[in-house]
Tab-separated table of C-alpha atoms in Angstrom:
chain	number	residue	atom	x	y	z
A	650	MET	CA	0.016	0.004	0.001
A	651	CYS	CA	1.385	3.341	-0.954
A	652	SER	CA	1.810	6.095	1.605
A	653	ARG	CA	-0.029	9.395	1.512
A	654	THR	CA	1.365	11.811	-0.925
A	655	GLY	CA	1.138	15.541	-0.791
A	656	PRO	CA	3.303	18.700	-1.308
A	657	SER	CA	6.929	17.624	-1.556
A	658	ARG	CA	8.816	18.226	1.628
A	659	PHE	CA	11.536	15.767	0.715
A	660	PRO	CA	14.901	16.912	2.155
A	661	SER	CA	17.866	17.580	-0.134
A	662	ILE	CA	20.689	15.179	-0.533
A	663	HIS	CA	22.868	17.507	1.610
A	664	ILE	CA	20.394	17.036	4.527
A	665	LEU	CA	20.281	13.312	3.951
A	666	LEU	CA	24.019	12.967	4.137
A	667	PHE	CA	24.095	15.253	7.196
A	668	LEU	CA	21.585	12.941	8.912
A	669	ILE	CA	23.579	9.876	8.108
A	670	THR	CA	26.669	11.299	9.821
A	671	LEU	CA	24.829	12.696	12.863
A	672	PRO	CA	26.761	10.477	15.324
A	673	VAL	CA	30.062	12.052	14.206
A	674	VAL	CA	28.850	15.540	14.874
A	675	PHE	CA	26.690	15.298	17.930
A	676	SER	CA	27.745	12.122	19.722
A	677	PHE	CA	29.951	12.899	22.772
A	678	SER	CA	29.576	9.487	24.343
A	679	ARG	CA	30.629	7.683	21.145
A	680	PRO	CA	28.494	4.508	21.144
A	681	GLN	CA	31.065	1.831	20.514
A	682	TRP	CA	31.292	-1.588	18.883
A	683	ILE	CA	31.980	-3.907	21.743
A	684	LEU	CA	33.823	-7.011	20.491
A	685	GLN	CA	32.836	-10.213	22.209
A	686	ARG	CA	34.150	-13.724	22.094
A	687	VAL	CA	31.786	-15.874	20.003
A	688	PRO	CA	31.396	-19.680	19.855
A	689	VAL	CA	32.944	-21.758	17.053
A	690	VAL	CA	30.659	-23.289	14.393
A	691	LEU	CA	32.594	-25.932	12.353
A	692	PRO	CA	31.301	-28.121	9.535
A	693	GLN	CA	31.567	-31.824	10.320
A	694	GLN	CA	30.276	-33.953	7.587
A	695	SER	CA	28.773	-33.285	4.112
A	696	GLU	CA	26.482	-35.605	2.215
A	697	SER	CA	24.946	-35.343	-1.223
A	698	ARG	CA	21.210	-34.748	-1.523
A	699	PRO	CA	18.758	-35.256	-4.431
A	700	ALA	CA	18.880	-32.341	-6.897
A	701	PRO	CA	16.245	-29.647	-6.270
A	702	ARG	CA	13.345	-29.173	-8.577
A	703	PHE	CA	13.229	-25.335	-8.600
A	704	LEU	CA	9.430	-25.228	-8.818
A	705	SER	CA	8.051	-22.054	-7.224
A	706	GLN	CA	8.654	-18.355	-7.777
A	707	ALA	CA	10.771	-16.477	-5.193
A	708	ARG	CA	8.714	-14.734	-2.489
A	709	LEU	CA	9.822	-11.117	-2.177
A	710	ASP	CA	8.710	-10.824	1.434
A	711	VAL	CA	7.759	-13.066	4.372
A	712	ALA	CA	4.790	-12.633	6.611
A	713	SER	CA	4.347	-14.083	10.095
A	714	PRO	CA	1.450	-13.947	12.616
A	715	CYS	CA	3.707	-14.229	15.609
A	716	ASP	CA	4.349	-10.882	17.341
A	717	PRO	CA	7.157	-10.004	19.782
A	718	GLU	CA	5.323	-11.266	22.826
A	719	CYS	CA	4.730	-14.583	21.031
A	720	HIS	CA	8.424	-14.916	20.251
A	721	LYS	CA	9.534	-14.037	23.799
A	722	LYS	CA	7.398	-16.826	25.193
A	723	ALA	CA	9.179	-19.425	23.060
A	724	PRO	CA	11.055	-22.209	24.836
A	725	LEU	CA	14.789	-22.128	24.618
A	726	PRO	CA	16.291	-24.695	22.188
A	727	SER	CA	18.761	-27.276	23.428
A	728	TYR	CA	22.313	-27.614	22.203
A	729	TRP	CA	21.151	-30.494	19.991
A	730	ASP	CA	18.366	-28.288	18.560
A	731	LEU	CA	20.943	-25.629	17.675
A	732	GLN	CA	23.101	-28.159	15.893
A	733	GLN	CA	20.045	-29.084	13.766
A	734	PHE	CA	19.135	-25.435	13.033
A	735	LEU	CA	22.669	-24.375	12.078
A	736	ALA	CA	23.315	-27.371	9.881
A	737	TYR	CA	23.074	-26.142	6.294
A	738	GLU	CA	22.514	-26.988	2.695
A	739	THR	CA	24.787	-25.764	-0.105
A	740	LEU	CA	23.410	-25.408	-3.623
A	741	HIS	CA	26.060	-25.488	-6.327
A	742	SER	CA	25.828	-23.730	-9.632
A	743	ASP	CA	25.888	-27.103	-11.472
A	744	GLY	CA	22.720	-28.119	-9.613
A	745	GLN	CA	24.362	-30.375	-7.026
A	746	LEU	CA	23.020	-30.112	-3.479
A	747	THR	CA	24.828	-31.093	-0.284
A	748	GLU	CA	23.896	-31.021	3.366
A	749	THR	CA	26.446	-30.319	6.056
A	750	SER	CA	26.269	-31.097	9.763
A	751	ILE	CA	28.045	-28.785	12.259
A	752	GLY	CA	29.544	-28.841	15.638
A	753	ILE	CA	29.352	-26.050	18.216
A	754	TYR	CA	32.344	-25.316	20.434
A	755	GLY	CA	33.007	-22.730	23.124
A	756	ASN	CA	30.972	-21.076	25.802
A	757	LEU	CA	27.382	-20.489	24.715
A	758	GLY	CA	26.689	-18.285	27.745
A	759	SER	CA	23.613	-18.297	29.913
A	760	ASN	CA	20.273	-19.657	28.946
A	761	LYS	CA	19.267	-16.086	28.064
A	762	SER	CA	22.005	-15.821	25.475
A	763	PRO	CA	20.887	-14.928	21.946
A	764	ALA	CA	22.686	-18.121	20.884
A	765	TYR	CA	19.924	-20.109	22.433
A	766	SER	CA	16.919	-18.236	21.216
A	767	TYR	CA	14.433	-19.246	18.606
A	768	ALA	CA	10.785	-18.378	18.121
A	769	PRO	CA	8.026	-20.806	17.420
A	770	ALA	CA	4.591	-19.242	16.842
A	771	GLU	CA	1.826	-19.725	19.297
A	772	LYS	CA	-0.585	-22.291	17.981
A	773	GLY	CA	-3.981	-21.038	17.247
A	774	GLN	CA	-2.813	-17.458	16.586
A	775	ARG	CA	-3.966	-16.466	13.094
A	776	SER	CA	-3.745	-13.423	10.935
A	777	HIS	CA	-6.606	-12.169	8.877
A	778	THR	CA	-6.046	-12.111	5.101
A	779	ARG	CA	-5.308	-8.597	4.019
A	780	ARG	CA	-2.889	-6.794	1.751
A	781	LYS	CA	0.370	-6.283	3.559
A	782	ARG	CA	1.504	-2.690	4.131
A	783	GLN	CA	5.125	-1.850	4.598
A	784	ILE	CA	4.915	1.908	4.444
A	785	PHE	CA	4.071	3.508	7.770
A	786	GLY	CA	2.511	6.998	7.413
A	787	HIS	CA	4.577	9.324	5.314
A	788	ASP	CA	7.006	7.543	2.975
A	789	GLY	CA	10.446	8.126	4.396
A	790	ARG	CA	12.555	6.446	1.805
A	791	TYR	CA	15.321	8.074	-0.271
A	792	SER	CA	16.199	7.153	-3.776
A	793	ILE	CA	19.907	7.284	-4.297
A	794	ALA	CA	20.684	8.258	-7.916
A	795	GLY	CA	23.786	9.258	-9.914
A	796	GLN	CA	27.220	7.751	-9.992
A	797	ASN	CA	28.525	10.194	-7.410
A	798	PHE	CA	26.278	8.506	-4.788
A	799	VAL	CA	25.407	4.971	-6.068
A	800	LEU	CA	29.123	4.157	-6.410
A	801	LYS	CA	29.879	5.661	-2.999
A	802	TYR	CA	30.086	3.501	0.128
A	803	PRO	CA	27.872	2.412	1.922
A	804	PHE	CA	25.393	2.568	-0.965
A	805	SER	CA	27.724	0.713	-3.316
A	806	ALA	CA	27.523	-2.318	-0.947
A	807	ALA	CA	23.865	-2.932	-1.911
A	808	VAL	CA	23.196	-5.416	-4.739
A	809	LYS	CA	20.194	-6.926	-6.475
A	810	LEU	CA	19.495	-10.641	-6.869
A	811	SER	CA	18.120	-12.027	-10.102
A	812	THR	CA	15.302	-13.578	-8.069
A	813	GLY	CA	14.067	-10.029	-7.207
A	814	CYS	CA	15.480	-9.492	-3.736
A	815	SER	CA	18.310	-7.374	-2.467
A	816	GLY	CA	21.592	-8.241	-0.744
A	817	THR	CA	24.715	-6.747	0.784
A	818	LEU	CA	28.317	-7.311	0.079
A	819	VAL	CA	30.020	-8.787	3.078
A	820	GLY	CA	33.200	-10.115	1.417
A	821	ASP	CA	35.361	-9.853	-1.716
A	822	ARG	CA	33.027	-12.400	-3.350
A	823	HIS	CA	30.175	-12.921	-0.776
A	824	VAL	CA	26.683	-11.557	-0.542
A	825	LEU	CA	24.417	-11.802	2.482
A	826	THR	CA	20.678	-11.997	1.714
A	827	ALA	CA	17.471	-13.572	3.034
A	828	ALA	CA	16.971	-17.302	2.761
A	829	HIS	CA	13.422	-16.823	1.316
A	830	CYS	CA	14.953	-15.181	-1.691
A	831	VAL	CA	16.353	-18.497	-2.839
A	832	HIS	CA	14.363	-21.151	-0.896
A	833	ASP	CA	10.596	-21.161	-0.104
A	834	GLY	CA	11.028	-23.469	2.950
A	835	LYS	CA	10.177	-26.553	0.921
A	836	ASN	CA	12.357	-26.274	-2.155
A	837	TYR	CA	14.752	-23.958	-4.014
A	838	VAL	CA	12.929	-21.309	-6.134
A	839	LYS	CA	13.080	-20.819	-9.831
A	840	GLY	CA	16.301	-19.069	-10.831
A	841	ALA	CA	18.214	-20.203	-7.726
A	842	GLN	CA	20.452	-22.594	-9.650
A	843	ARG	CA	21.459	-19.822	-12.187
A	844	LEU	CA	21.391	-17.120	-9.617
A	845	ARG	CA	23.044	-13.800	-10.497
A	846	VAL	CA	23.931	-10.773	-8.432
A	847	GLY	CA	23.494	-7.313	-10.008
A	848	PHE	CA	25.751	-4.262	-9.357
A	849	LEU	CA	24.098	-0.996	-10.150
A	850	LYS	CA	26.291	1.281	-12.258
A	851	PRO	CA	25.971	4.147	-14.746
A	852	ARG	CA	25.842	3.210	-18.456
A	853	GLN	CA	29.279	3.649	-20.110
A	854	ARG	CA	28.162	6.583	-22.173
A	855	ASP	CA	27.074	8.501	-19.111
A	856	LEU	CA	30.382	8.210	-17.309
A	857	ALA	CA	31.710	11.408	-19.030
A	858	SER	CA	28.799	13.489	-17.770
A	859	PRO	CA	29.373	14.338	-14.097
A	860	ILE	CA	26.590	15.552	-11.891
A	861	SER	CA	26.343	19.351	-11.763
A	862	ASN	CA	23.187	19.744	-9.737
A	863	LEU	CA	22.725	17.651	-6.610
A	864	SER	CA	19.049	18.611	-6.365
A	865	ASN	CA	18.422	16.295	-9.388
A	866	HIS	CA	18.946	13.364	-6.993
A	867	VAL	CA	15.691	14.165	-5.179
A	868	GLU	CA	13.527	15.100	-8.182
A	869	ARG	CA	9.930	13.886	-8.174
A	870	ASP	CA	7.686	12.860	-11.059
A	871	PRO	CA	4.005	14.214	-11.342
A	872	ASN	CA	2.790	11.395	-9.096
A	873	GLY	CA	5.194	12.336	-6.290
A	874	ALA	CA	7.589	9.402	-6.853
A	875	LEU	CA	11.355	9.964	-6.945
A	876	ILE	CA	13.111	9.650	-10.275
A	877	ALA	CA	16.685	9.176	-11.102
A	878	SER	CA	18.673	11.769	-12.974
A	879	GLU	CA	20.945	9.294	-14.815
A	880	LYS	CA	20.260	6.056	-16.680
A	881	MET	CA	21.657	3.194	-14.795
A	882	LYS	CA	22.148	-0.502	-15.502
A	883	PHE	CA	23.093	-3.667	-13.696
A	884	GLN	CA	26.346	-5.554	-14.166
A	885	TRP	CA	25.687	-9.178	-13.161
A	886	ILE	CA	27.943	-11.828	-11.700
A	887	ARG	CA	26.872	-15.441	-11.325
A	888	ALA	CA	26.724	-17.151	-7.997
A	889	LYS	CA	29.022	-20.148	-7.474
A	890	ARG	CA	27.295	-21.611	-4.391
A	891	THR	CA	24.532	-20.753	-1.910
A	892	HIS	CA	24.421	-21.607	1.754
A	893	VAL	CA	21.013	-21.888	3.517
A	894	PRO	CA	20.648	-22.840	7.245
A	895	LYS	CA	18.454	-25.887	8.019
A	896	GLY	CA	16.670	-23.743	10.598
A	897	TRP	CA	14.919	-22.007	7.704
A	898	ILE	CA	14.267	-25.274	5.816
A	899	LYS	CA	13.153	-27.232	8.836
A	900	GLY	CA	11.047	-24.312	10.074
A	901	ASN	CA	9.341	-24.280	6.650
A	902	ALA	CA	9.090	-20.465	6.729
A	903	ASN	CA	7.075	-20.495	9.908
A	904	ASP	CA	7.564	-21.421	13.561
A	905	ILE	CA	11.341	-21.183	14.055
A	906	GLY	CA	11.917	-20.411	10.330
A	907	MET	CA	11.873	-16.658	10.433
A	908	ASP	CA	14.756	-16.647	12.938
A	909	TYR	CA	16.905	-18.278	10.316
A	910	ASP	CA	15.882	-16.325	7.287
A	911	TYR	CA	19.408	-15.642	6.010
A	912	ALA	CA	21.665	-17.046	3.267
A	913	LEU	CA	25.081	-16.437	1.941
A	914	LEU	CA	26.061	-16.393	-1.704
A	915	GLU	CA	29.532	-16.991	-3.037
A	916	LEU	CA	30.175	-15.316	-6.404
A	917	LYS	CA	32.166	-16.989	-9.217
A	918	LYS	CA	34.571	-14.021	-9.298
A	919	ALA	CA	35.493	-11.197	-6.991
A	920	HIS	CA	33.890	-7.870	-7.234
A	921	LYS	CA	35.889	-4.612	-6.902
A	922	ARG	CA	33.745	-2.767	-4.396
A	923	ARG	CA	34.174	-2.119	-0.704
A	924	HIS	CA	32.135	-4.539	1.375
A	925	MET	CA	30.597	-4.146	4.882
A	926	LYS	CA	31.845	-6.063	7.890
A	927	LEU	CA	29.684	-8.321	9.923
A	928	GLY	CA	28.905	-7.521	13.515
A	929	VAL	CA	27.045	-9.247	16.357
A	930	SER	CA	23.778	-7.419	16.763
A	931	PRO	CA	23.902	-5.238	19.925
A	932	SER	CA	20.752	-4.304	21.920
A	933	SER	CA	18.789	-1.543	20.116
A	934	LYS	CA	19.263	0.586	23.245
A	935	ARG	CA	23.006	0.715	22.515
A	936	LEU	CA	22.558	1.974	18.937
A	937	PRO	CA	23.114	5.757	18.323
A	938	GLY	CA	19.584	7.171	18.519
A	939	ARG	CA	18.464	3.514	18.371
A	940	ARG	CA	18.785	3.983	14.599
A	941	VAL	CA	19.196	1.262	11.957
A	942	HIS	CA	19.809	1.705	8.212
A	943	PHE	CA	19.421	-0.348	5.076
A	944	SER	CA	19.445	0.090	1.259
A	945	GLY	CA	17.759	-2.135	-1.309
A	946	PHE	CA	15.890	-2.285	-4.545
A	947	ASP	CA	12.200	-1.794	-3.731
A	948	ASN	CA	9.906	-3.023	-6.513
A	949	ASP	CA	7.901	0.254	-6.679
A	950	ARG	CA	11.050	2.175	-7.713
A	951	PRO	CA	12.470	-0.007	-10.518
A	952	GLY	CA	16.099	0.591	-11.381
A	953	GLN	CA	16.621	2.766	-8.232
A	954	LEU	CA	18.557	2.102	-5.080
A	955	VAL	CA	16.461	3.038	-2.108
A	956	TYR	CA	17.876	4.019	1.330
A	957	ARG	CA	16.091	4.345	4.632
A	958	PHE	CA	16.693	4.681	8.316
A	959	CYS	CA	14.520	4.600	11.402
A	960	GLN	CA	14.381	3.817	15.030
A	961	ALA	CA	14.513	0.198	16.107
A	962	GLY	CA	11.536	-0.933	18.111
A	963	GLU	CA	11.009	-4.128	20.074
A	964	GLU	CA	13.437	-6.936	19.855
A	965	THR	CA	13.785	-10.649	20.730
A	966	PRO	CA	17.127	-12.405	20.829
A	967	ASP	CA	16.735	-13.341	17.133
A	968	LEU	CA	14.524	-10.637	15.671
A	969	LEU	CA	14.517	-6.860	15.450
A	970	TYR	CA	11.265	-5.010	14.918
A	971	GLN	CA	11.100	-1.662	13.325
A	972	HIS	CA	8.947	0.615	11.137
A	973	CYS	CA	11.427	1.428	8.436
A	974	ASP	CA	9.433	1.995	5.229
A	975	ALA	CA	10.023	-0.770	2.669
A	976	GLN	CA	8.354	-2.557	-0.241
A	977	PRO	CA	8.822	-6.152	-1.661
A	978	GLY	CA	12.240	-6.312	-3.357
A	979	ALA	CA	14.012	-4.770	-0.345
A	980	SER	CA	13.975	-8.010	1.603
A	981	GLY	CA	17.451	-9.502	1.913
A	982	SER	CA	18.995	-6.096	2.534
A	983	GLY	CA	21.623	-5.916	5.166
A	984	VAL	CA	20.457	-3.955	8.187
A	985	TYR	CA	23.463	-1.995	9.567
A	986	ALA	CA	24.460	0.382	12.259
A	987	ARG	CA	27.228	2.966	12.550
A	988	MET	CA	29.283	3.158	15.723
A	989	TRP	CA	32.740	3.956	16.965
A	990	GLU	CA	35.358	1.276	16.394
A	991	GLY	CA	37.813	1.697	19.313
A	992	ARG	CA	40.637	-0.423	17.905
A	993	ARG	CA	40.765	1.369	14.574
A	994	ARG	CA	39.712	4.710	16.138
A	995	ARG	CA	37.158	5.534	13.512
A	996	TRP	CA	33.397	5.312	12.882
A	997	GLU	CA	32.460	2.077	11.150
A	998	ARG	CA	29.329	0.527	9.716
A	999	LYS	CA	28.574	-3.134	10.379
A	1000	VAL	CA	25.805	-5.429	9.160
A	1001	ILE	CA	23.862	-6.568	12.210
A	1002	GLY	CA	20.800	-8.150	10.556
A	1003	VAL	CA	18.997	-9.136	7.423
A	1004	PHE	CA	15.698	-7.470	6.421
A	1005	SER	CA	13.215	-10.327	6.240
A	1006	GLY	CA	9.648	-9.068	5.808
A	1007	HIS	CA	6.391	-7.970	7.381
A	1008	GLN	CA	4.450	-9.020	10.420
A	1009	TRP	CA	0.776	-8.171	11.004
A	1010	VAL	CA	-1.058	-9.567	14.048
A	1011	GLU	CA	-4.353	-8.876	15.667
A	1012	ARG	CA	-4.655	-9.082	19.388
A	1013	GLN	CA	-7.820	-8.331	21.289
A	1014	GLY	CA	-9.319	-6.613	18.226
A	1015	ALA	CA	-6.382	-4.267	17.672
A	1016	SER	CA	-3.998	-4.717	14.749
A	1017	GLN	CA	-0.219	-4.268	14.998
A	1018	GLU	CA	2.244	-4.076	12.091
A	1019	PHE	CA	5.989	-4.429	11.990
A	1020	ASN	CA	8.796	-4.792	9.601
A	1021	VAL	CA	11.187	-7.435	10.831
A	1022	ALA	CA	14.959	-8.041	10.541
A	1023	VAL	CA	16.778	-11.238	11.498
A	1024	ARG	CA	19.490	-10.347	14.032
A	1025	ILE	CA	23.029	-11.660	13.670
A	1026	THR	CA	23.523	-13.505	16.987
A	1027	PRO	CA	26.894	-14.814	18.116
A	1028	LEU	CA	26.247	-18.270	16.595
A	1029	LYS	CA	24.905	-16.842	13.363
A	1030	TYR	CA	27.930	-14.591	13.175
A	1031	ALA	CA	30.279	-17.592	13.710
A	1032	GLN	CA	28.527	-19.551	10.982
A	1033	ILE	CA	28.421	-16.761	8.370
A	1034	CYS	CA	31.914	-15.707	9.119
A	1035	TYR	CA	33.140	-19.276	8.553
A	1036	TRP	CA	31.305	-19.411	5.278
A	1037	ILE	CA	33.181	-16.272	4.199
A	1038	LYS	CA	36.609	-16.861	5.726
A	1039	GLY	CA	36.805	-20.632	5.461
A	1040	ASN	CA	38.366	-20.945	8.941
A	1041	PHE	CA	37.262	-20.245	12.537
A	1042	VAL	CA	40.436	-18.402	13.658
A	1043	ASP	CA	39.380	-15.185	11.967
A	1044	CYS	CA	35.843	-15.554	13.412
A	1045	ARG	CA	36.425	-15.577	17.150
A	1046	GLU	CA	35.380	-12.013	17.848
A	1047	GLY	CA	32.253	-10.259	16.578
């Protein structure tokens, strides 16, 4: 559902960039990334599985009837449960499929640790059929246009999947996205075998025409929608392999599934852009202004990169609820925060979650709506980091 439109009060790109850097100017306490020792997640044994059938279309968002209170009441999984949830499948570009068991080593902390948390839905709780809305009040999204900005970090770390979702560069050849973008909970979706990742860039003939008027980046069409000032195109790179946790597959996109709605793609060749680092998701109370950010390719703005930020709301150990405006196509985007990195003595952005989808629940006659991100817990950090690095030594702190 589109938001209300009226007289344009859209801020200039100067104001947008000023807002993005607010912590540098006004933060005297310097909210810091606090490195913590994380467990080790190691692959143990891989076995071949029957080749997938690639039957269904990719879902561009995920809906769940389980609200934050429902998730908080969930029982804690055992160590053996976690081994099952963090086992994973790997889809190779030649169509072969393998399943890998894992071992978990190191201190998992107390029973309240995010490492132990998962979120089955309360039985009997149902959502009424309705059109999902992911815009809350006035549309607060920003279209990022022009090579001076699209090719500038952190916007340059956002990529588009050929299945229609978004993703974020988290390594020289690795992309973090949502599991539902490649797997529907039962099988791999159409296009997952020949999955491609798109990098937005100006057309070659436009490279000699630098931007002379920054106000063009926030130009609106007669319907109030933002339009880009330059023609852009995608440069595509094929995915070599795709990792999906069994927590998503076993959860079948419900019960525990939403807590494991993440996947990692390995590209066939390295890209040449700066990537974002992973970080263990801190409590939203520790984030500067409780603010989270993400950029993706919303379907209602084709060919445009869309950035947004908002305050984080409620949270469970595995999920982060917020009202950042988004539309289908943005799912899979890396949700990031910007805080002070004490060791390097600089401000640094880190991906702390993956934008998953929408939740709409009705309790006692009142409806509540949320957009939801999967938090990167210590165990998820250890797993994703191992997928990227290929060893656990470089993944002990997150």
